[in-house]
PDB file of C-alpha atoms in Angstrom:
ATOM      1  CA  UNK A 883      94.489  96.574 110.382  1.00  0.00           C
ATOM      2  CA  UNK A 884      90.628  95.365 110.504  1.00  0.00           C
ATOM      3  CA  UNK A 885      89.439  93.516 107.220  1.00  0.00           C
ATOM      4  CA  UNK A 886      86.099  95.418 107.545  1.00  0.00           C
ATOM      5  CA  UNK A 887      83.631  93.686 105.250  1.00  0.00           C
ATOM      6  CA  UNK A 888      80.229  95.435 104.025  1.00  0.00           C
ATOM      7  CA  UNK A 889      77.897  93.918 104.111  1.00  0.00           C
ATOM      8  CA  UNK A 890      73.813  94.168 102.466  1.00  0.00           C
ATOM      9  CA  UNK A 891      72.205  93.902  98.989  1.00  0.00           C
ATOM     10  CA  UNK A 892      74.156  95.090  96.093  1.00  0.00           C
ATOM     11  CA  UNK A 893      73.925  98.660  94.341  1.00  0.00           C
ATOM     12  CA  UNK A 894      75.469  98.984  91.603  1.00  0.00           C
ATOM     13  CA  UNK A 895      76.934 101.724  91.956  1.00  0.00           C
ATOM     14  CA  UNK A 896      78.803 100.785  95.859  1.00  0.00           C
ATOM     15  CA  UNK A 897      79.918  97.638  93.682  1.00  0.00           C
ATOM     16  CA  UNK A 898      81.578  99.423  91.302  1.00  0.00           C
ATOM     17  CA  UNK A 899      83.270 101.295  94.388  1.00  0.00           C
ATOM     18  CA  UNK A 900      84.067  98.165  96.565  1.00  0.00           C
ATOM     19  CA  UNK A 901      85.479  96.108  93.055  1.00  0.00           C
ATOM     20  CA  UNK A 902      87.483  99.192  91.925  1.00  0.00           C
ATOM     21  CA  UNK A 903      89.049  99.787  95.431  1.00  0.00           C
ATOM     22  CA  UNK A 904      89.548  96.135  96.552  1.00  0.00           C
ATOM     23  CA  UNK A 905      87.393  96.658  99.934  1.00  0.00           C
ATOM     24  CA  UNK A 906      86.349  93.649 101.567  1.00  0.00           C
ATOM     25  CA  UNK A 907      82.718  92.207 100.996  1.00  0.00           C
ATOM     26  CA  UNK A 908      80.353  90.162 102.580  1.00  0.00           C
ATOM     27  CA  UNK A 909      77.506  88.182 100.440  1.00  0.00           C
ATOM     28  CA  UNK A 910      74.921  85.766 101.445  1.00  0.00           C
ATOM     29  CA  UNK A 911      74.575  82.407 100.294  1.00  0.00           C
ATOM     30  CA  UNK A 912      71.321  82.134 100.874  1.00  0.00           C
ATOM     31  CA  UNK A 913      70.444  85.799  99.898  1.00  0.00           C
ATOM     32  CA  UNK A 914      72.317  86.592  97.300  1.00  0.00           C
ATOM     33  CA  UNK A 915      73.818  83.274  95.277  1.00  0.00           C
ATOM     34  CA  UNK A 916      72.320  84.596  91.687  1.00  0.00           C
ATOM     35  CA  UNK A 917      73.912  87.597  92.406  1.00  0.00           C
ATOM     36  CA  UNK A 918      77.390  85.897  93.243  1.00  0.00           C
ATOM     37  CA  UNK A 919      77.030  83.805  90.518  1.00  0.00           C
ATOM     38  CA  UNK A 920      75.843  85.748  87.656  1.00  0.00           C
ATOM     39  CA  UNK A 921      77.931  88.815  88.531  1.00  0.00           C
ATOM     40  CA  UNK A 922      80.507  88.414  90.974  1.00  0.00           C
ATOM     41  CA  UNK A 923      81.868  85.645  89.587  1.00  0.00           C
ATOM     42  CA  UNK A 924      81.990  86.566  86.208  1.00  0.00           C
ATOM     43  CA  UNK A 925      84.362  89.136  86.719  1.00  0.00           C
ATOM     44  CA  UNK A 926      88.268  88.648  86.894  1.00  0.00           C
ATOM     45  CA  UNK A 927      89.422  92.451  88.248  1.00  0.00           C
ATOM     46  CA  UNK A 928      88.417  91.886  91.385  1.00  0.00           C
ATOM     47  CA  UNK A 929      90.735  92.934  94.174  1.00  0.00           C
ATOM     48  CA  UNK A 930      88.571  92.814  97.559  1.00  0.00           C
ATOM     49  CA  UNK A 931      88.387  89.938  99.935  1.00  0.00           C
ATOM     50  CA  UNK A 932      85.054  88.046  99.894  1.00  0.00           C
ATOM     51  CA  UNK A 933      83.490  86.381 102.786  1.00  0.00           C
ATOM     52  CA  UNK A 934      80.855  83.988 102.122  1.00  0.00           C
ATOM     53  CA  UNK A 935      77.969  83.843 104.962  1.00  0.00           C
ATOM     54  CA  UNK A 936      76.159  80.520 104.717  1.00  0.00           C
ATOM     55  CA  UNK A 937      72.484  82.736 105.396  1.00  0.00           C
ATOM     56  CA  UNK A 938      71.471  80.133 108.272  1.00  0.00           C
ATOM     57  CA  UNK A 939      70.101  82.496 110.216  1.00  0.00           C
ATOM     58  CA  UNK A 940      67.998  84.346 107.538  1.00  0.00           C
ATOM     59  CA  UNK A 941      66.896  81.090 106.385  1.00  0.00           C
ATOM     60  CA  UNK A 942      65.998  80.283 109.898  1.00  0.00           C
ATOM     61  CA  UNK A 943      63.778  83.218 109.922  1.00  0.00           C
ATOM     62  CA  UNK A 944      61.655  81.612 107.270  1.00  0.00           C
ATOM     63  CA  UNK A 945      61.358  78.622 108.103  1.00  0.00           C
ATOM     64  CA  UNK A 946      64.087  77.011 105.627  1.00  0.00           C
ATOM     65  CA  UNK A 947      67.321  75.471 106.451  1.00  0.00           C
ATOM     66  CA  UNK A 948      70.294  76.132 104.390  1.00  0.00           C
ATOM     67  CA  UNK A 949      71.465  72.479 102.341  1.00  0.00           C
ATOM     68  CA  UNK A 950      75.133  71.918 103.357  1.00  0.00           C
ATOM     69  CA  UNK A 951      75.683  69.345 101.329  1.00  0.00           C
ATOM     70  CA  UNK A 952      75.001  72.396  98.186  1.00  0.00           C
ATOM     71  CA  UNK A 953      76.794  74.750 100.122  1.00  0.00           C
ATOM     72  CA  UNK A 954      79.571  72.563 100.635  1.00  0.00           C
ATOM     73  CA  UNK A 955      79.273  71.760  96.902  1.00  0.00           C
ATOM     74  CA  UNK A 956      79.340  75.300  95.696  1.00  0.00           C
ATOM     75  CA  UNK A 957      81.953  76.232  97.918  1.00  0.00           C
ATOM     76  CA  UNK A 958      84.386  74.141  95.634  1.00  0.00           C
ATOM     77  CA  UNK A 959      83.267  74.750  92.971  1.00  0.00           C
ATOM     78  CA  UNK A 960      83.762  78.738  93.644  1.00  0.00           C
ATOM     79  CA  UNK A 961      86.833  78.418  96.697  1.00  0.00           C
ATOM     80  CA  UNK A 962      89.105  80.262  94.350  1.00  0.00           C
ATOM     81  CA  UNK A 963      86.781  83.706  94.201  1.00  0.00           C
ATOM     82  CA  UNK A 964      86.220  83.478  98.054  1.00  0.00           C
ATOM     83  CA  UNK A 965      88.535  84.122 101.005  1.00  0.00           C
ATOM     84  CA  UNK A 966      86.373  82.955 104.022  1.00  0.00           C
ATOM     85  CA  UNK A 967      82.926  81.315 103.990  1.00  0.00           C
ATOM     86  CA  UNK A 968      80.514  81.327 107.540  1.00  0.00           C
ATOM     87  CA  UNK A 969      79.755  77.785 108.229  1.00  0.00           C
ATOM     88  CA  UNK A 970      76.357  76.690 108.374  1.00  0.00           C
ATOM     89  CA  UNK A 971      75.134  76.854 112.098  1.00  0.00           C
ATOM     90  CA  UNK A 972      72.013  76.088 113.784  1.00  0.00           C
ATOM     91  CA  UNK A 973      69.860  78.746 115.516  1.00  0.00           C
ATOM     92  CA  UNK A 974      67.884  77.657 118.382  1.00  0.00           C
ATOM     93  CA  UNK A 975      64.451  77.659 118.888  1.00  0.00           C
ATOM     94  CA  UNK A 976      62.068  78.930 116.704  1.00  0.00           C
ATOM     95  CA  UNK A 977      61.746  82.699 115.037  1.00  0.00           C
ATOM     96  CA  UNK A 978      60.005  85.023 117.651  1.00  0.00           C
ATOM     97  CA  UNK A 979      60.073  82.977 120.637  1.00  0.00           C
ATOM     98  CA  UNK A 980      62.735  83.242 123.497  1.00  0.00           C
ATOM     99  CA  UNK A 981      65.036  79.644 123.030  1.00  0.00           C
ATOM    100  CA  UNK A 982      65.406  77.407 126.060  1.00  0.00           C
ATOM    101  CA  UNK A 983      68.453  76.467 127.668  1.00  0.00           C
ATOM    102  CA  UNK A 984      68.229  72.995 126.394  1.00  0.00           C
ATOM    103  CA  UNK A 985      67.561  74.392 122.620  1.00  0.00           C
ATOM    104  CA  UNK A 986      70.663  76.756 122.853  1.00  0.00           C
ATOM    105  CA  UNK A 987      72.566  73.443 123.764  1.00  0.00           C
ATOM    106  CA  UNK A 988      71.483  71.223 120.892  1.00  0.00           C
ATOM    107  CA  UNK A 989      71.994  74.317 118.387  1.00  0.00           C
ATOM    108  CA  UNK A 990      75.610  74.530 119.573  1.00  0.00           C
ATOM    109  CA  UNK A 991      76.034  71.553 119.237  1.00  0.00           C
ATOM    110  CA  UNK A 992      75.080  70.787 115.823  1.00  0.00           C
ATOM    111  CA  UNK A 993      76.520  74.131 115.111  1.00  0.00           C
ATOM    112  CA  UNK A 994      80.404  72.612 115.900  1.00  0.00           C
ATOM    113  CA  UNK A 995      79.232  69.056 114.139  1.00  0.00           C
ATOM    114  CA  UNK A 996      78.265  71.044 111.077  1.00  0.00           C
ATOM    115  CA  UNK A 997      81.691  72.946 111.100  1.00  0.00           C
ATOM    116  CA  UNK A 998      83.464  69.619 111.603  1.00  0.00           C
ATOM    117  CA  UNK A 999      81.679  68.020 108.746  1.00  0.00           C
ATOM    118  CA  UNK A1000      82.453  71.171 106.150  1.00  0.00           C
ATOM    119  CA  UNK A1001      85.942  70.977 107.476  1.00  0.00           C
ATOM    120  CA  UNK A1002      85.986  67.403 106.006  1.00  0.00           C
ATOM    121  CA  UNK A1003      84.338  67.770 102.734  1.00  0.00           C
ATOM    122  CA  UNK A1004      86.014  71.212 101.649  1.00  0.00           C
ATOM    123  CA  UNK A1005      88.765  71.242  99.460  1.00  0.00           C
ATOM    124  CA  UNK A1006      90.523  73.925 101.355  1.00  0.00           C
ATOM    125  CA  UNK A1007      88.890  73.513 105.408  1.00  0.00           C
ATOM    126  CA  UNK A1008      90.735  76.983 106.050  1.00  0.00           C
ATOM    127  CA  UNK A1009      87.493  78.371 104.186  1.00  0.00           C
ATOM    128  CA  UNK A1010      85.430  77.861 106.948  1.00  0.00           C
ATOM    129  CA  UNK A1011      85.062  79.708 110.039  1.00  0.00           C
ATOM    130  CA  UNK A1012      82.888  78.409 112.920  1.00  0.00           C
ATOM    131  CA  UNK A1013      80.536  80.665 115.011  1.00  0.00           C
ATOM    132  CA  UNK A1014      79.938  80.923 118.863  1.00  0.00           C
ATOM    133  CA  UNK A1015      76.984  82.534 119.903  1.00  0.00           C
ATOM    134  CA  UNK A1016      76.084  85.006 122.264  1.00  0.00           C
ATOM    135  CA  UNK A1017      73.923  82.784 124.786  1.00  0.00           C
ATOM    136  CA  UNK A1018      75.872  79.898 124.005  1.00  0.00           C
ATOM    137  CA  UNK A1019      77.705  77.626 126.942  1.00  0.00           C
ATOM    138  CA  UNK A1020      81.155  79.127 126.461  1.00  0.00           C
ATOM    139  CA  UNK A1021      82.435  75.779 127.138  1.00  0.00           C
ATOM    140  CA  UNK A1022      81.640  74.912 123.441  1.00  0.00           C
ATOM    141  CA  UNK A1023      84.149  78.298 122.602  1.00  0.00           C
ATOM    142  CA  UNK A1024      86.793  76.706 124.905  1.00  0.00           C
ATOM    143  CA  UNK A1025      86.150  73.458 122.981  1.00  0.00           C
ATOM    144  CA  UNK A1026      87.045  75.081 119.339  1.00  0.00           C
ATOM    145  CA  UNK A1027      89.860  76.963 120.556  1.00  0.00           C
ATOM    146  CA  UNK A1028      91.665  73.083 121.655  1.00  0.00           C
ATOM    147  CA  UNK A1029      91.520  72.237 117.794  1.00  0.00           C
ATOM    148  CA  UNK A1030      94.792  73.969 116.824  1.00  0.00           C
ATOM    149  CA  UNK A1031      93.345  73.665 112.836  1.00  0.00           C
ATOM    150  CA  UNK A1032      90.712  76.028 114.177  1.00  0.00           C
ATOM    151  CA  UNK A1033      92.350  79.326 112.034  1.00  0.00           C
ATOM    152  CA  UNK A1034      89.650  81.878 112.136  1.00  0.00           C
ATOM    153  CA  UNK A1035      86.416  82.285 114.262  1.00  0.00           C
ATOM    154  CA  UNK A1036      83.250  84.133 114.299  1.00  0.00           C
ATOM    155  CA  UNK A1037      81.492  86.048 117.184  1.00  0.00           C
ATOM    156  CA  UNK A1038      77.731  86.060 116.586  1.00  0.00           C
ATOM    157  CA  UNK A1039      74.311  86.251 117.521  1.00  0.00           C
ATOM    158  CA  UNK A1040      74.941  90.050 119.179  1.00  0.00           C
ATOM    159  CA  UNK A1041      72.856  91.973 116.559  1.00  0.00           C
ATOM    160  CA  UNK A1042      69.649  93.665 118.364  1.00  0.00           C
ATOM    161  CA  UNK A1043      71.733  93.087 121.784  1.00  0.00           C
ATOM    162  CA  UNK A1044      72.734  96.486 123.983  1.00  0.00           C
ATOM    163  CA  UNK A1045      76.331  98.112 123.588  1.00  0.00           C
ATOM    164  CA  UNK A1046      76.645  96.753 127.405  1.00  0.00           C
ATOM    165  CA  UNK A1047      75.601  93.076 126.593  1.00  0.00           C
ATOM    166  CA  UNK A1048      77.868  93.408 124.052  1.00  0.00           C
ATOM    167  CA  UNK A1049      80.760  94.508 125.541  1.00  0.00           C
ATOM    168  CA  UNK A1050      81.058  91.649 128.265  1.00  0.00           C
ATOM    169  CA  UNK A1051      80.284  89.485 125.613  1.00  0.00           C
ATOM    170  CA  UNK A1052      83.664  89.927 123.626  1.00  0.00           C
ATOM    171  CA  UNK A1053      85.404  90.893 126.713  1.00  0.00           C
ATOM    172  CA  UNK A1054      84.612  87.113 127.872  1.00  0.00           C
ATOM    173  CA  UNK A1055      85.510  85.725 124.805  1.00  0.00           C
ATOM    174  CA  UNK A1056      88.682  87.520 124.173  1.00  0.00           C
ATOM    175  CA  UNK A1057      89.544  86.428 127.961  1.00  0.00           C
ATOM    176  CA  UNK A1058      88.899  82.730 127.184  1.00  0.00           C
ATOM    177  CA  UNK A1059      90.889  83.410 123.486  1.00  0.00           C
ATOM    178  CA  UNK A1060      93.614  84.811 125.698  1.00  0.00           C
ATOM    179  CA  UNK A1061      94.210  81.763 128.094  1.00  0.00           C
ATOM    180  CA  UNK A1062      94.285  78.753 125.449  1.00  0.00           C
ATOM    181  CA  UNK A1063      96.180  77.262 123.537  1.00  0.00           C
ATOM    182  CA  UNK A1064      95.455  79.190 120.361  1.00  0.00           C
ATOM    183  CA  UNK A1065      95.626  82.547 121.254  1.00  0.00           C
ATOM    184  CA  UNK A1066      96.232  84.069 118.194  1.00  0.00           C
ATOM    185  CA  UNK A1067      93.538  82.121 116.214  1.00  0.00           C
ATOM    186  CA  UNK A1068      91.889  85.355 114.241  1.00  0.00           C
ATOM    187  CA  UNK A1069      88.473  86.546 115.566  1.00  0.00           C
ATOM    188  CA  UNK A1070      85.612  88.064 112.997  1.00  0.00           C
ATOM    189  CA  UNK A1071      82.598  89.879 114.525  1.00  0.00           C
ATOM    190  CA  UNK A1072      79.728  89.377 112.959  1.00  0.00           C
ATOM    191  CA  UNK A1073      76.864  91.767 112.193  1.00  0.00           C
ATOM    192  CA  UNK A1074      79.672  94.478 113.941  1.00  0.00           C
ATOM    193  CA  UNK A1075      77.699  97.591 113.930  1.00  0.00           C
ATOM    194  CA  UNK A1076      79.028  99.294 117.264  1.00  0.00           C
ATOM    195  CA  UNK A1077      81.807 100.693 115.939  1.00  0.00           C
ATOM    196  CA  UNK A1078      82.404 102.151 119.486  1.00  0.00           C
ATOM    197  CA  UNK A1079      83.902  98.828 120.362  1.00  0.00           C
ATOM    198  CA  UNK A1080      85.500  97.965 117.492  1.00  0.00           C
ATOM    199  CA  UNK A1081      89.175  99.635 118.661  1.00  0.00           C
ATOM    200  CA  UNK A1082      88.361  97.981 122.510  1.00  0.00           C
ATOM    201  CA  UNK A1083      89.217  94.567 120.819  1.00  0.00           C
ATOM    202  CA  UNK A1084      91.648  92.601 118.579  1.00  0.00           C
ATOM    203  CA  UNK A1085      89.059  91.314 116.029  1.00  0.00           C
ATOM    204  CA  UNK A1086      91.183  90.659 112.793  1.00  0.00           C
ATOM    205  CA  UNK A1087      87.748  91.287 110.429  1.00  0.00           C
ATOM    206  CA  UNK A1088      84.683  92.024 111.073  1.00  0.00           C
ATOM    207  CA  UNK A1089      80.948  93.197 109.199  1.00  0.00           C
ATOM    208  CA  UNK A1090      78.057  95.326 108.717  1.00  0.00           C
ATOM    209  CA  UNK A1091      74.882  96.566 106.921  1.00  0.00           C
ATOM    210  CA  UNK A1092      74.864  99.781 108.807  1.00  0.00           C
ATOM    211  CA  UNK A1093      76.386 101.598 105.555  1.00  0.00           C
ATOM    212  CA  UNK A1094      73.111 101.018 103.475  1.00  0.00           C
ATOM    213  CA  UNK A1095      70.534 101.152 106.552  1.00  0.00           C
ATOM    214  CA  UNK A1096      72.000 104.671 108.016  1.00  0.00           C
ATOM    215  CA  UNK A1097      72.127 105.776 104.108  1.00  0.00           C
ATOM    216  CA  UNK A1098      68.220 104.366 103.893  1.00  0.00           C
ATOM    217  CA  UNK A1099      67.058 105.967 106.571  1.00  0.00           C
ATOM    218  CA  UNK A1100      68.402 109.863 105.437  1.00  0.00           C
ATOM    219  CA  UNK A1101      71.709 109.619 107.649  1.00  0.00           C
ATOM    220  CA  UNK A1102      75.150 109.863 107.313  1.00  0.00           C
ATOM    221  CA  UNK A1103      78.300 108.866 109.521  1.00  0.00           C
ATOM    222  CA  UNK A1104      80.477 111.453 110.803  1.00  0.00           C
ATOM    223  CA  UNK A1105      83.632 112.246 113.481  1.00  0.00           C
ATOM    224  CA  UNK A1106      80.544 113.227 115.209  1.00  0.00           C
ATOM    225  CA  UNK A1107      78.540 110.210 114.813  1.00  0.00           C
ATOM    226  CA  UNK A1108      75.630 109.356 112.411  1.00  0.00           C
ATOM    227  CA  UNK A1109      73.718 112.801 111.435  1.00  0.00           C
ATOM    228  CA  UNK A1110      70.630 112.888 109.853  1.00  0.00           C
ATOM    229  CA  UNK A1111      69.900 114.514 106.792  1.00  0.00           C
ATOM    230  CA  UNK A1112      66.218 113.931 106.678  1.00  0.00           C
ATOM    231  CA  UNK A1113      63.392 116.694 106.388  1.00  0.00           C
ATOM    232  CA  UNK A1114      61.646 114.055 108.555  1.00  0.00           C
ATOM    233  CA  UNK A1115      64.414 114.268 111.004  1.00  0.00           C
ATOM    234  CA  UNK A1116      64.984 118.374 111.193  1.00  0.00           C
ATOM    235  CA  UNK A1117      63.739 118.831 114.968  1.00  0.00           C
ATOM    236  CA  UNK A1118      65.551 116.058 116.186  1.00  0.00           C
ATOM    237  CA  UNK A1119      68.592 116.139 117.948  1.00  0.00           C
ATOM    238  CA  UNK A1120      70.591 114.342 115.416  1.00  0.00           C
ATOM    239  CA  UNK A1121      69.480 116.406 112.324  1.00  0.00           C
ATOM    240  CA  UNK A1122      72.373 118.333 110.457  1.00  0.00           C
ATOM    241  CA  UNK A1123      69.766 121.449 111.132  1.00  0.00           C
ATOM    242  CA  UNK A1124      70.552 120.686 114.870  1.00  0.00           C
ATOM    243  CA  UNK A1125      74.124 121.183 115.141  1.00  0.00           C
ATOM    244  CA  UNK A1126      76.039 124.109 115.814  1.00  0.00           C
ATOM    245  CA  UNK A1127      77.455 126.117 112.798  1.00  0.00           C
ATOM    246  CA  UNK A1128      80.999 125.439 113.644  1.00  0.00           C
ATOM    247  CA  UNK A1129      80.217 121.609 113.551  1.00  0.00           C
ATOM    248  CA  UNK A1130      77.834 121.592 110.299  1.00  0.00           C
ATOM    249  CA  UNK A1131      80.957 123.602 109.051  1.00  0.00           C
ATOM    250  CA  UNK A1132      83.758 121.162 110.132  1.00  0.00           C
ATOM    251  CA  UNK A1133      81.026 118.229 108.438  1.00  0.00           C
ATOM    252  CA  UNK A1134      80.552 119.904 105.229  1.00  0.00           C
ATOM    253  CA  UNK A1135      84.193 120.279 104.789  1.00  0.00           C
ATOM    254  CA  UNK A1136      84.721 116.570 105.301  1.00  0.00           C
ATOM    255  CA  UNK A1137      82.135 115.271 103.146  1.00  0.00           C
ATOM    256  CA  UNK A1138      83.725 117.436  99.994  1.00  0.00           C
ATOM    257  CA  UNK A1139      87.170 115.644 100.816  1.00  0.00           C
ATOM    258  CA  UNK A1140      85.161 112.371  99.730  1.00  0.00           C
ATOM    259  CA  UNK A1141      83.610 113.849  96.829  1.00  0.00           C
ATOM    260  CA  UNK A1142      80.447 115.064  97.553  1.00  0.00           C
ATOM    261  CA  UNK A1143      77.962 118.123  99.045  1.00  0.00           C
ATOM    262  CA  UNK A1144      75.836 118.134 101.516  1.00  0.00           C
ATOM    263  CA  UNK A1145      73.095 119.234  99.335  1.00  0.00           C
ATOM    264  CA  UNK A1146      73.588 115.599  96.952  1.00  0.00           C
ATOM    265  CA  UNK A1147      73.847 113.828 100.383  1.00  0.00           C
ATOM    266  CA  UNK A1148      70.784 115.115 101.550  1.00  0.00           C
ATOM    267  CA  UNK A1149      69.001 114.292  98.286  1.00  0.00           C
ATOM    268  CA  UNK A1150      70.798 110.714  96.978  1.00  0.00           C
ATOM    269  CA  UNK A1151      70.322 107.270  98.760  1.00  0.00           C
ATOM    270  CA  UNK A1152      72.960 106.455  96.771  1.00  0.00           C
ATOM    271  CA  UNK A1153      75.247 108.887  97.601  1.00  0.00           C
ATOM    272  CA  UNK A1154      74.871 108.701 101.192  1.00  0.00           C
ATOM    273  CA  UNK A1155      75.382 104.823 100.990  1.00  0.00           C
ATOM    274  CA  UNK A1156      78.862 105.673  98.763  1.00  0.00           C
ATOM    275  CA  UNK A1157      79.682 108.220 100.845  1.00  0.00           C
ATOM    276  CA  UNK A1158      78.992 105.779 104.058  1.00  0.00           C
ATOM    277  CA  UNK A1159      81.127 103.565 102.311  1.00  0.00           C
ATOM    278  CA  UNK A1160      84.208 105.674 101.654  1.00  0.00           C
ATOM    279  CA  UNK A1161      83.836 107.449 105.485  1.00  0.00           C
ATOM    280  CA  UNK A1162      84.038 103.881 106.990  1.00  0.00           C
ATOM    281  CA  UNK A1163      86.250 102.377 105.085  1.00  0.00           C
ATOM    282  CA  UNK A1164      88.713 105.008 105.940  1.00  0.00           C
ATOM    283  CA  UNK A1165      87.860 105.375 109.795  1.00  0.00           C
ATOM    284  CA  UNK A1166      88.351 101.814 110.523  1.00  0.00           C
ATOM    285  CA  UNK A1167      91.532 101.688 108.186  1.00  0.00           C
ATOM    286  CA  UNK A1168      93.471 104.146 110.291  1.00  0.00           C
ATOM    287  CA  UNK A1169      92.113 103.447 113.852  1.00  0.00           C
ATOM    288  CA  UNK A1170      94.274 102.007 116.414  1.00  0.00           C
ATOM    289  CA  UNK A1171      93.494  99.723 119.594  1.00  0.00           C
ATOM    290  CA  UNK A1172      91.689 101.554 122.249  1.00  0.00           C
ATOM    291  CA  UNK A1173      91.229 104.354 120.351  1.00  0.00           C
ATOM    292  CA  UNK A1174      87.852 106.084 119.839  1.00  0.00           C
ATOM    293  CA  UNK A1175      86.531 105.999 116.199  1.00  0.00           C
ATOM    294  CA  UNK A1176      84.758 108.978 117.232  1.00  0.00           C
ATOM    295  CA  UNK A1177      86.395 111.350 119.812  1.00  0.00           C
ATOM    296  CA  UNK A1178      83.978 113.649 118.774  1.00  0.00           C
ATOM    297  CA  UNK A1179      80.361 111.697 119.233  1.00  0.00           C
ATOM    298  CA  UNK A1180      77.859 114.159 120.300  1.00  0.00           C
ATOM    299  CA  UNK A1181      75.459 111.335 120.777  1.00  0.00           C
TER     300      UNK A1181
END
């Protein structure tokens, strides 16, 4: 089974959903540490996994690099809330300009330094997970994969990429996972919101905002793939006013087996992001390998 961990700003609401049900969930560092500290952490019912992402890349996008020394610092001071933290890695280049060749270099290699160095100063070095990223020599993958302490590794840098870029991405790094000498060290995808490929491969976790951004922009997910309940949305293809009677039938039906009506759906953020919530969590629960998630997808 997938640990699939959601990921976004909290609502209080999916919280109470995620905390009661022990999903798994994925919180920033450097987005959301007041939130972690003054309300995750203060709780003791908690059943979920929690992975930690250090927020490089966000910061990146501002400017700001994340402090591992206070990462590194907070992460023992919290290790026994969190079950995986994302190390701190380095991005190349700077926000909104294409990286060169010798930028991606450097970053990947500070990346592995800075995953070394965390390994060393955390009181349990199982917490952290280092990251290869798409664009990335994979000689520097092949290089992790020789340090049999290397548990658990992270896929990034694939959000905004094509299904297709995707797809040979993992497909080459399964390949090289395959061949080495760790080949069952665990795999996490970040930022995993082609759940198309999710059954194609053997990640062991992986995570995504697309729960609260399909739910914030007036859709839903379905056996027929996301569906739009927008009035903005009614002439397009993917609008619930679109589909065939049979199919808004066979929808309708499955959205009052989680709890709700089209009708509070079409009219509640917040519903749509629990219902989002329940709908994945239980598609990627009971899919196997190379199955489709969606044998149905109209889209």
């Amino acid at each position: 089974m997938v640990d699939y961990f959601f990921a976004g700003g909290p609502i209080k609401e999916v919280e109470n959903l995620i905390e009661s049900e022990g999903y798994c969930r994925l919180f920033s560092y450097f987005n959301e540490l007041n939130y972690l500290n003054k309300v995750r952490f203060t709780k003791n019912s908690i059943k979920g996994k929690l992975f930690v992402d250090s927020g490089a890349f966000t910061a990146w996008t501002k400017g700001i690099c994340v402090d591992v020394n206070k990462y590194i610092e907070w992460l023992n001071t919290n290790e026994e809330h969190i079950y995986l933290a994302g190390q701190v890695d380095c991005i190349p280049g700077k926000f909104g300009e294409k990286s060169s060749m010798q930028e991606r270099k450097k970053a990947a290699e500070c990346s592995w330094e800075n995953y070394l160095y965390m390994k060393s100063k955390l009181n349990n070095p199982n917490l952290v997970v280092y990251t290869f990223h798409l664009g990335e020599d994979y000689l520097f993958l092949q290089n992790a994969l020789k340090d049999k302490s290397c548990k658990y590794i992270a896929l990034g840098g694939t959000v905004g990429s094509s299904v297709t870029v995707k797809k040979d991405f993992f497909n080459k790094c399964f390949s090289i996972i395959k061949k080495s000498n760790n080949p069952n060290v665990k795999v996490h995808g970040f930022g995993m919101t082609s759940l198309s490929l999710l059954p194609q491969f053997s990640f062991a976790s992986v995570d995504s905002t697309s729960w609260i951004i399909t739910a914030a922009n007036g859709n839903i997910f379905s056996d027929y793939g996301i569906i739009s309940l927008a009035e903005k949305d009614k002439y397009c293809k993917k609008s619930i006013l679109y589909l065939p009677k049979e199919i808004k039938s066979v929808i309708e039906n499955n959205i009052q087996k989680f709890g709700y009506t089209l009708q509070e759906l079409s009219e509640s953020y917040k519903c749509r992001a629990l219902y989002n919530v329940k709908y994945l969590h239980y598609k990627v629960s009971t899919f196997k390998c190379s199955q489709n998630l969606f044998k149905n997808h109209l889209f």
